[in-house]
XYZ file of C-alpha atoms in Angstrom:
615
model
C 12.556 -17.619 -2.593
C 9.840 -20.261 -2.857
C 7.578 -21.738 -0.280
C 7.439 -25.269 0.876
C 4.392 -26.736 1.832
C 2.699 -26.092 4.533
C 1.453 -29.471 7.193
C 2.846 -27.785 10.039
C 1.689 -24.830 10.277
C -1.620 -25.222 9.174
C -2.805 -27.869 11.557
C -2.590 -25.245 14.665
C -5.684 -23.904 13.346
C -7.460 -27.084 12.151
C -11.108 -28.157 13.624
C -9.533 -28.305 17.031
C -8.564 -24.894 17.445
C -9.920 -23.137 20.426
C -11.537 -19.922 19.769
C -10.531 -17.176 21.994
C -13.270 -14.097 22.434
C -11.996 -10.719 21.966
C -11.250 -9.516 25.779
C -11.413 -6.123 25.169
C -14.499 -3.097 25.214
C -16.773 -2.198 21.515
C -17.791 1.014 23.247
C -18.567 3.344 20.959
C -16.177 6.352 20.015
C -15.950 8.929 17.068
C -12.525 8.824 14.908
C -12.632 5.026 13.614
C -15.430 3.287 13.489
C -14.790 -0.682 16.073
C -14.896 -3.361 13.920
C -14.278 -1.947 10.914
C -13.881 -4.088 7.659
C -13.591 -1.238 5.011
C -10.850 -1.246 2.742
C -8.945 2.556 1.962
C -7.091 3.959 -0.434
C -4.291 6.802 -1.071
C -5.740 8.166 -3.913
C -3.039 10.191 -4.863
C 1.036 9.649 -4.830
C 3.375 13.399 -5.424
C 3.126 15.037 -7.691
C 0.488 12.754 -9.436
C -1.957 15.340 -11.127
C -2.511 14.446 -14.298
C -2.760 10.496 -13.138
C -5.071 11.999 -10.207
C -6.814 15.189 -11.486
C -10.568 15.378 -9.895
C -11.947 14.249 -13.383
C -9.718 11.214 -13.762
C -10.785 9.821 -10.502
C -14.106 9.975 -11.040
C -14.390 7.911 -14.263
C -12.722 5.533 -12.114
C -15.426 5.214 -9.505
C -17.201 1.772 -11.074
C -14.148 0.319 -10.681
C -12.610 1.577 -7.421
C -15.770 1.422 -4.939
C -15.906 -2.761 -6.228
C -12.603 -2.570 -3.771
C -12.281 0.316 -1.714
C -14.844 1.925 0.884
C -12.630 5.012 1.880
C -10.898 6.788 -0.927
C -7.746 9.465 0.938
C -7.342 12.602 -1.325
C -4.741 15.508 -1.542
C -5.787 18.837 0.018
C -8.209 20.338 -2.085
C -7.972 24.011 -1.164
C -6.673 26.514 -2.869
C -2.917 26.735 -1.769
C -1.780 28.746 -4.816
C -3.007 29.246 -8.563
C -0.133 30.737 -9.997
C 1.449 26.795 -9.439
C 1.537 23.318 -9.652
C 1.904 21.844 -5.608
C 0.320 19.025 -3.698
C -1.489 21.857 -1.522
C 0.517 21.080 2.036
C 1.001 24.639 2.435
C -2.900 26.333 2.313
C -3.391 29.341 1.257
C -7.480 29.471 1.740
C -9.619 26.928 3.730
C -12.947 27.615 2.098
C -11.967 28.173 -2.093
C -10.974 24.703 -3.246
C -9.777 25.001 -6.961
C -6.588 23.533 -6.342
C -3.905 22.042 -9.007
C -5.954 18.724 -9.378
C -9.340 20.590 -10.803
C -11.822 22.935 -9.816
C -14.176 22.845 -7.068
C -17.257 21.575 -9.298
C -14.881 19.107 -10.441
C -14.370 18.127 -6.955
C -17.697 18.293 -5.570
C -19.495 16.279 -8.864
C -16.501 12.852 -7.695
C -17.272 13.042 -4.060
C -21.319 12.600 -4.804
C -19.962 9.864 -7.392
C -18.308 8.169 -5.588
C -20.989 8.584 -2.730
C -23.508 7.551 -5.148
C -21.340 3.629 -5.249
C -21.092 3.784 -0.958
C -17.357 4.877 -0.970
C -16.357 8.068 0.827
C -13.834 10.390 0.125
C -10.936 11.473 2.973
C -9.588 15.058 3.281
C -6.219 15.912 3.525
C -6.362 18.302 6.005
C -3.415 20.962 6.504
C -4.116 23.311 9.644
C -0.859 23.038 11.582
C 0.498 25.834 9.572
C -0.524 27.491 6.388
C 0.380 30.106 3.538
C -0.156 33.923 3.050
C -1.765 35.446 0.155
C 1.632 37.422 -0.757
C 4.956 38.010 0.256
C 4.210 39.294 4.231
C 4.339 36.532 5.719
C 1.201 37.537 8.115
C -0.969 38.043 5.698
C -4.211 35.485 5.631
C -7.363 36.011 3.241
C -10.929 36.758 4.722
C -13.263 34.293 3.779
C -16.768 33.867 4.453
C -18.512 30.745 5.168
C -22.524 30.928 6.534
C -22.611 34.475 6.477
C -19.230 34.622 8.819
C -16.462 36.533 8.301
C -13.319 33.887 9.230
C -9.657 35.536 9.061
C -6.027 34.843 10.769
C -4.088 37.677 12.049
C -0.131 37.293 13.713
C -1.943 37.473 16.753
C -3.037 33.632 15.839
C 0.600 32.450 14.904
C 3.108 31.124 17.493
C 4.995 33.697 18.641
C 8.082 31.263 18.253
C 7.922 30.869 14.818
C 10.436 31.556 12.076
C 8.916 34.561 10.990
C 10.219 36.498 13.905
C 13.659 36.010 12.574
C 12.526 38.027 9.227
C 10.708 41.559 11.136
C 7.647 39.904 11.676
C 5.906 39.736 14.736
C 3.904 37.031 15.300
C 2.210 37.411 18.955
C 0.375 33.833 19.910
C 1.448 31.475 22.547
C 4.329 29.057 22.371
C 4.204 26.233 19.431
C 2.795 23.109 21.362
C 4.608 20.768 18.980
C 7.457 20.913 16.268
C 7.803 23.577 14.293
C 7.177 23.783 10.571
C 9.515 25.909 8.356
C 7.391 25.979 5.392
C 4.926 28.154 6.775
C 3.282 30.295 9.973
C 2.513 28.122 12.490
C -1.359 28.052 13.925
C -1.373 28.712 17.994
C -4.430 26.369 18.539
C -4.379 27.207 22.034
C -6.003 30.721 20.363
C -10.119 30.767 20.141
C -9.341 32.657 16.574
C -7.807 29.680 15.794
C -10.410 26.816 16.769
C -12.851 28.757 15.513
C -11.031 28.747 11.876
C -10.263 25.315 12.669
C -13.908 24.501 13.141
C -15.387 26.146 10.657
C -13.654 24.653 7.960
C -14.188 21.022 9.003
C -17.808 21.663 8.914
C -17.811 22.854 5.461
C -15.186 19.751 4.738
C -17.746 17.354 5.824
C -21.980 19.229 5.383
C -21.341 21.373 2.291
C -18.181 19.541 -0.092
C -19.799 15.894 1.701
C -16.152 14.630 2.314
C -16.653 11.819 5.264
C -13.483 11.844 7.320
C -10.257 13.942 7.903
C -6.206 12.218 7.253
C -4.941 14.947 9.996
C -1.215 16.128 8.145
C 1.740 16.858 10.765
C 0.194 16.271 13.925
C 3.278 16.578 15.764
C 3.246 20.075 15.045
C 0.738 20.910 17.381
C -0.679 19.203 20.701
C -2.794 16.004 20.198
C -5.963 17.595 22.685
C -7.032 19.892 19.515
C -7.847 17.362 17.252
C -10.188 15.651 19.845
C -11.443 18.892 20.398
C -11.928 19.645 16.604
C -13.475 16.042 15.946
C -15.616 15.561 18.636
C -17.083 19.084 17.375
C -16.774 18.142 13.925
C -18.807 14.594 15.043
C -16.630 12.929 12.223
C -16.579 9.094 11.839
C -13.099 8.889 9.912
C -10.103 9.996 11.209
C -6.242 9.582 10.687
C -3.491 11.314 12.447
C 0.526 11.305 10.400
C 2.434 10.846 13.556
C 5.516 9.559 12.156
C 7.361 8.244 14.328
C 8.703 3.942 14.323
C 8.575 4.368 17.869
C 5.491 3.045 18.800
C 4.438 5.183 22.433
C 5.006 7.629 20.551
C 1.946 7.307 18.025
C -0.099 4.940 20.961
C 0.523 9.002 23.331
C -0.730 11.333 20.456
C -4.215 8.648 20.595
C -4.790 8.723 23.652
C -3.838 12.588 23.604
C -6.875 13.295 21.583
C -9.495 11.794 23.767
C -12.064 13.856 25.254
C -14.115 12.830 28.277
C -11.915 9.413 28.088
C -12.715 8.797 24.672
C -9.869 8.515 21.419
C -10.745 10.703 18.646
C -8.743 9.661 15.817
C -6.934 6.956 14.561
C -3.186 7.252 13.118
C -1.179 5.686 10.874
C 0.929 2.481 11.714
C 4.176 3.840 11.620
C 6.177 1.853 13.478
C 4.567 -1.004 11.426
C 6.108 0.398 8.176
C 9.467 0.410 8.973
C 9.080 -3.497 10.398
C 7.757 -4.100 6.744
C 10.781 -2.699 5.237
C 13.179 -4.844 7.529
C 10.824 -7.881 6.739
C 10.183 -7.677 3.205
C 13.742 -5.948 1.954
C 16.100 -8.139 -0.020
C 18.561 -6.262 1.891
C 16.949 -7.418 5.464
C 14.270 -9.931 5.303
C 14.021 -9.718 9.458
C 10.693 -12.135 9.394
C 11.086 -11.376 12.998
C 10.486 -7.786 13.304
C 6.687 -7.987 11.693
C 5.491 -9.583 14.920
C 7.177 -6.557 16.762
C 5.552 -4.094 18.851
C 2.695 -2.222 16.536
C -0.173 -0.168 16.456
C -2.305 -3.375 14.572
C -0.325 -6.130 16.696
C -1.762 -4.726 19.972
C -5.301 -5.875 20.348
C -5.493 -2.249 22.375
C -4.733 -0.097 19.634
C -5.999 -2.326 16.237
C -9.041 -0.804 15.860
C -6.880 2.813 15.693
C -4.129 1.751 13.699
C -4.345 2.501 9.776
C -1.827 0.220 7.999
C 0.103 0.907 4.964
C 3.431 -0.196 2.546
C 3.960 3.019 1.531
C 2.459 6.442 0.894
C 3.758 9.466 -0.770
C 5.795 10.832 1.409
C 7.853 7.447 1.946
C 7.258 6.440 -1.504
C 9.149 8.666 -3.436
C 13.226 8.145 -2.944
C 15.458 7.587 -0.104
C 17.313 10.758 -1.399
C 14.111 12.686 -0.807
C 14.156 10.971 2.584
C 11.114 8.684 2.409
C 11.828 4.554 2.952
C 10.444 3.080 0.085
C 9.646 -0.755 -0.031
C 11.438 -1.868 -3.859
C 11.022 -5.873 -3.158
C 8.018 -8.119 -2.316
C 5.468 -5.359 -2.261
C 2.721 -7.875 -3.585
C 3.295 -9.916 -0.620
C 3.753 -6.703 2.030
C 0.148 -6.017 0.834
C -0.574 -9.521 1.330
C 0.571 -9.061 4.669
C -1.520 -5.486 5.429
C -4.347 -7.672 3.854
C -4.281 -9.828 6.560
C -3.912 -8.361 9.691
C -6.578 -6.249 11.777
C -6.034 -2.527 11.412
C -7.278 -0.455 8.251
C -5.295 -1.308 5.110
C -4.685 1.653 3.448
C -3.600 0.436 -0.294
C -0.920 3.104 -2.106
C -2.487 4.647 -5.522
C 1.375 3.067 -7.170
C 1.293 -0.266 -5.241
C -2.628 -0.686 -6.896
C -1.711 0.418 -10.090
C 0.783 -1.944 -10.166
C -0.270 -5.083 -8.454
C -3.980 -4.675 -8.989
C -6.189 -7.846 -9.640
C -3.592 -9.551 -6.982
C -5.220 -6.475 -4.591
C -8.580 -6.783 -5.789
C -8.132 -10.835 -4.257
C -6.714 -9.797 -1.259
C -9.020 -7.790 -0.566
C -11.813 -9.791 -1.492
C -10.508 -12.531 0.702
C -10.181 -10.032 3.543
C -13.872 -9.441 3.625
C -14.952 -12.578 2.478
C -13.538 -14.588 5.741
C -14.676 -11.160 7.954
C -11.377 -9.617 8.559
C -11.853 -6.196 10.565
C -9.781 -3.439 11.953
C -10.438 -5.760 15.845
C -9.875 -9.093 14.076
C -7.712 -11.894 16.251
C -4.238 -12.257 15.374
C -3.860 -16.161 16.345
C -0.179 -16.533 15.667
C 3.035 -14.579 14.232
C 5.466 -17.316 14.017
C 8.642 -15.579 12.544
C 11.162 -17.983 10.941
C 14.760 -17.695 9.500
C 13.343 -17.487 5.903
C 9.721 -16.700 6.927
C 6.680 -16.246 8.437
C 3.418 -17.277 9.369
C 0.826 -15.134 9.768
C -3.441 -16.204 11.439
C -5.970 -14.197 12.065
C -9.327 -14.968 13.082
C -12.051 -13.466 10.813
C -16.329 -13.134 11.610
C -16.458 -15.139 8.898
C -13.619 -17.985 8.992
C -9.772 -17.795 9.717
C -6.841 -16.785 6.970
C -3.541 -18.285 6.861
C -0.546 -16.604 4.937
C 2.981 -17.491 4.251
C 5.312 -15.698 3.781
C 9.132 -16.154 2.199
C 10.135 -19.375 2.723
C 8.447 -20.942 5.117
C 9.579 -24.079 6.480
C 6.938 -26.732 6.712
C 8.942 -30.171 6.896
C 7.669 -30.817 2.844
C 4.164 -32.206 3.940
C 1.243 -30.524 1.817
C -1.760 -31.957 3.177
C -4.185 -29.293 4.260
C -7.479 -30.619 4.625
C -9.452 -28.357 6.187
C -7.512 -24.908 4.218
C -7.832 -24.097 0.773
C -5.903 -21.744 -1.680
C -7.011 -18.254 -2.245
C -4.393 -16.169 -3.421
C -0.701 -16.982 -4.473
C 2.357 -14.631 -5.220
C 5.559 -14.080 -5.147
C 6.685 -15.046 -1.837
C 3.522 -15.675 -0.438
C 0.427 -17.694 -0.608
C -2.849 -17.145 1.552
C -5.220 -19.794 2.829
C -8.254 -19.774 3.487
C -10.127 -21.982 5.869
C -13.042 -24.566 4.286
C -16.449 -22.524 5.319
C -14.819 -19.882 3.676
C -17.161 -18.525 0.292
C -14.064 -17.433 -2.457
C -17.140 -17.317 -5.121
C -15.610 -13.492 -4.835
C -12.016 -14.030 -5.841
C -13.070 -16.684 -8.262
C -15.148 -13.786 -10.175
C -11.962 -11.773 -10.311
C -9.736 -14.926 -11.973
C -12.590 -15.340 -14.323
C -11.973 -11.764 -15.526
C -10.275 -11.582 -19.199
C -6.550 -9.311 -18.717
C -5.953 -7.802 -21.280
C -2.137 -6.637 -21.880
C -0.147 -4.782 -24.562
C 2.971 -4.077 -24.487
C 4.662 -0.882 -25.809
C 5.064 -1.344 -29.769
C 9.372 -0.359 -29.209
C 9.382 -4.419 -26.982
C 10.323 -6.441 -29.817
C 11.303 -10.490 -29.416
C 13.198 -12.749 -32.441
C 12.301 -15.768 -32.615
C 13.945 -18.058 -30.255
C 15.078 -15.402 -28.082
C 14.712 -15.619 -24.321
C 14.448 -12.382 -22.694
C 12.408 -10.381 -20.449
C 11.599 -7.117 -19.781
C 11.330 -4.361 -16.897
C 9.578 -1.061 -16.087
C 11.819 0.513 -13.842
C 10.852 3.149 -11.288
C 11.965 6.826 -12.353
C 14.227 6.998 -9.597
C 16.715 3.390 -10.967
C 19.401 4.460 -13.283
C 21.220 1.600 -14.622
C 19.384 -1.628 -14.479
C 21.541 -4.892 -14.284
C 19.004 -8.489 -14.588
C 20.234 -11.575 -12.037
C 18.777 -14.676 -13.605
C 19.236 -17.960 -12.136
C 17.979 -21.928 -11.853
C 19.074 -23.845 -9.287
C 22.194 -25.884 -11.142
C 23.754 -22.530 -12.600
C 23.572 -18.813 -13.640
C 22.721 -17.063 -16.796
C 24.026 -13.439 -15.851
C 27.833 -14.121 -15.747
C 27.202 -15.753 -12.015
C 28.702 -12.213 -10.362
C 26.535 -10.548 -8.705
C 24.582 -7.928 -9.786
C 24.521 -9.595 -13.091
C 24.325 -8.561 -16.542
C 23.656 -4.803 -17.939
C 19.995 -4.580 -19.527
C 19.234 -2.692 -22.676
C 17.393 0.358 -22.565
C 14.419 -0.072 -25.314
C 11.525 3.439 -24.599
C 9.773 4.801 -22.466
C 6.060 4.543 -21.359
C 3.664 6.952 -21.709
C 4.085 7.428 -17.760
C 7.340 8.479 -18.112
C 8.971 5.077 -17.461
C 12.031 4.071 -18.454
C 11.913 -0.003 -19.987
C 14.443 -2.403 -20.137
C 15.538 -5.258 -21.921
C 17.515 -8.895 -20.914
C 18.874 -10.851 -23.208
C 20.342 -14.272 -22.653
C 24.041 -14.727 -24.841
C 23.375 -18.370 -23.777
C 26.475 -18.175 -21.318
C 26.291 -20.166 -18.852
C 27.681 -21.141 -15.024
C 26.042 -24.671 -14.812
C 26.116 -28.122 -15.861
C 23.120 -27.591 -18.715
C 20.505 -24.495 -19.090
C 17.461 -24.926 -20.806
C 16.187 -21.227 -19.475
C 15.826 -19.311 -15.842
C 14.131 -20.045 -13.148
C 13.976 -16.914 -11.137
C 14.868 -13.393 -12.068
C 16.046 -9.957 -10.055
C 15.984 -6.412 -11.599
C 18.442 -4.363 -10.019
C 19.314 -0.676 -9.417
C 23.189 -1.685 -9.794
C 23.727 -3.213 -6.735
C 22.794 0.442 -5.037
C 20.129 -0.965 -2.550
C 17.372 -0.918 -4.917
C 15.832 -4.127 -6.420
C 12.985 -6.433 -7.271
C 12.169 -9.678 -5.053
C 12.905 -12.773 -6.451
C 10.412 -13.362 -9.704
C 9.549 -16.203 -11.026
C 10.444 -15.861 -14.828
C 8.515 -16.044 -17.970
C 10.456 -16.144 -20.583
C 9.833 -12.531 -22.955
C 7.727 -11.285 -19.548
C 7.132 -8.047 -18.999
C 7.269 -6.940 -15.424
C 6.154 -3.776 -13.717
C 8.237 -1.646 -11.389
C 7.172 -3.588 -8.152
C 8.220 -7.220 -9.936
C 4.883 -7.865 -10.882
C 4.109 -10.045 -14.036
C 2.168 -8.095 -16.776
C 1.771 -10.200 -19.276
C 4.343 -11.370 -22.299
C 4.854 -10.117 -25.381
C 4.950 -12.874 -27.712
C 1.300 -12.508 -26.752
C 0.996 -15.347 -24.239
C 0.050 -13.414 -20.319
C 2.490 -16.075 -18.408
C 0.528 -17.740 -14.864
C -3.018 -15.460 -15.582
C -3.462 -17.617 -18.762
C -2.540 -21.064 -16.880
C -5.782 -23.289 -16.088
C -6.454 -26.930 -14.063
C -5.842 -30.140 -15.613
C -6.291 -33.315 -14.202
C -2.229 -34.356 -15.022
C -1.322 -35.072 -11.004
C 0.507 -38.213 -11.237
C 4.479 -38.256 -12.115
C 4.505 -41.753 -13.851
C 3.600 -42.979 -17.373
C 3.910 -41.034 -19.669
C 3.640 -37.837 -17.533
C 6.554 -37.016 -16.526
C 7.255 -33.728 -14.838
C 9.904 -31.975 -14.490
C 11.599 -28.690 -12.770
C 12.509 -25.846 -15.453
C 16.259 -26.574 -15.784
C 15.225 -29.964 -16.566
C 15.383 -32.389 -13.885
C 12.814 -35.103 -12.683
C 9.982 -33.492 -10.084
C 8.454 -35.526 -7.481
C 5.146 -35.359 -6.053
C 6.269 -32.425 -3.133
C 7.788 -30.038 -5.767
C 5.503 -27.041 -6.723
C 5.441 -24.030 -8.631
C 6.853 -23.614 -12.130
C 6.891 -27.421 -13.637
C 7.134 -28.792 -17.390
C 3.948 -31.997 -17.384
C 3.735 -33.530 -21.010
C 5.563 -30.643 -22.803
C 3.454 -27.906 -21.263
C 4.210 -25.221 -18.499
C 2.045 -25.907 -15.601
C 2.283 -24.542 -12.181
C 1.456 -26.856 -8.631
C 0.141 -25.148 -5.578
C 1.294 -25.774 -2.373
C -1.778 -27.604 -1.051
C -2.574 -29.954 -4.075
C -1.397 -32.099 -6.678
C -4.042 -30.212 -9.290
C -1.751 -28.628 -12.013
C -2.870 -25.345 -13.720
C -1.591 -25.820 -17.684
C -0.548 -22.978 -20.323
C -0.914 -24.249 -23.839
């Protein structure tokens, strides 16, 4: 999919636009700050022990702190020293050695980020707790500030499943959903409350965390999160109320109120599912982006933490998740344009780092916060336009194939970031110097040694997600197809495995073509043998090396594709400067995208006739 030009949308936000003031009050509350302009990183994924151990994360503090104000890390409490696990069945609360490192390493990491202005968010698991041995109701005695804390059978809900295995929990009935993996705590009991409050005091005032991510908050009444946060006086709190129904999530947020004041934010799960529907190649239901969610509701945007995927949803559909496989970069552009607080999934950061850096820089340059005003979300059949008002200027995000009537005039706006199926503009008063500085960074790319190319070969390489088994390629231009003409296309060949354990697949054109003529493809898709998992429509770069999310990392022949392009003053289509598309046809002045000018590959953007020229 490609963008068309965009006068009709951009003129909606020209100098004649009437600026509306926010109509709701910004009273102080705990749980999440008002007008917060920060961005959060989920600094782990499932089983990311080696990649995100505390020492490895600390080694990235200089880079990460430039872009992220908060980093959410896994539960750091001692869960089981004998096995590698994610910490979601904690045994201890005051002993913090885990699969990710020692307590000393944890403290060093927290301090390193704090010194650079970035706060760490702890994954707090208090719905349930595991025992120290085979006795399901045996919990450790721990001492903090001279006081001993311990849970007993009276602190476990009486309807916990342990009762069916010969144990006798004697607490009150569960105030939420049951969890079969560990013992459900009775939060109505004073001893549980005393233990939790001491634990959270330890997290904030001893270890140095700045906030909490509450796991499985459907497991106990929301009022207890409110009670704990009020006692802790925590600045940042977000609950995992995993539900696609907005009312369920807002009811939970309201349930955290103490003295009428909300005490916690929540993840915007409704928007997560709308993102899947809109950005997936199997859905493309762009109208869903304008449906009821936390981030699109001015009354709740402050308490919305938006995300594209997380450690659970990003695993695979077979494990109960709902990962987004296509248009991942565009989806991150969407949440980084919306109000709410964006939470970027670590894998998305790793696979789309340069683009996400620029998108974060644009968000901050325009002054977008968790309470910024959405001026419009205008879905069409093949795309969507999103316009948001920041404190320093407006941003316009074009998604998919926005029908703009072919006029590319946009005098009051300038291009900030462009990627597959999205273009981000800002009003002329927004300072893009930080984005330009990121653009000027030298991005080095070295393909694995097993990726080889012969002279004259037309090919592409793809790092497939670990869940993919058979990779097929679909490549085409406007006149025909390079991969047989029958979906899902031609088979790729597995050529090796990266150090991260990802299989790399190669497609080579066999010179067959279902069309009138051929030079080389304009677009390419990789798919998992047509089982619903596929990349977006990608711009084809010969010998290009694509990440599992579809980002072009570089080219095996030594070029780095789009990143090596520079601006040229080749503006006219006449005389000796004829302009052609990648199919060899003459292009007119309204054509944008990858073009050929004077024998060189160029990129013409939607809002200017200047071109980025490659050698």
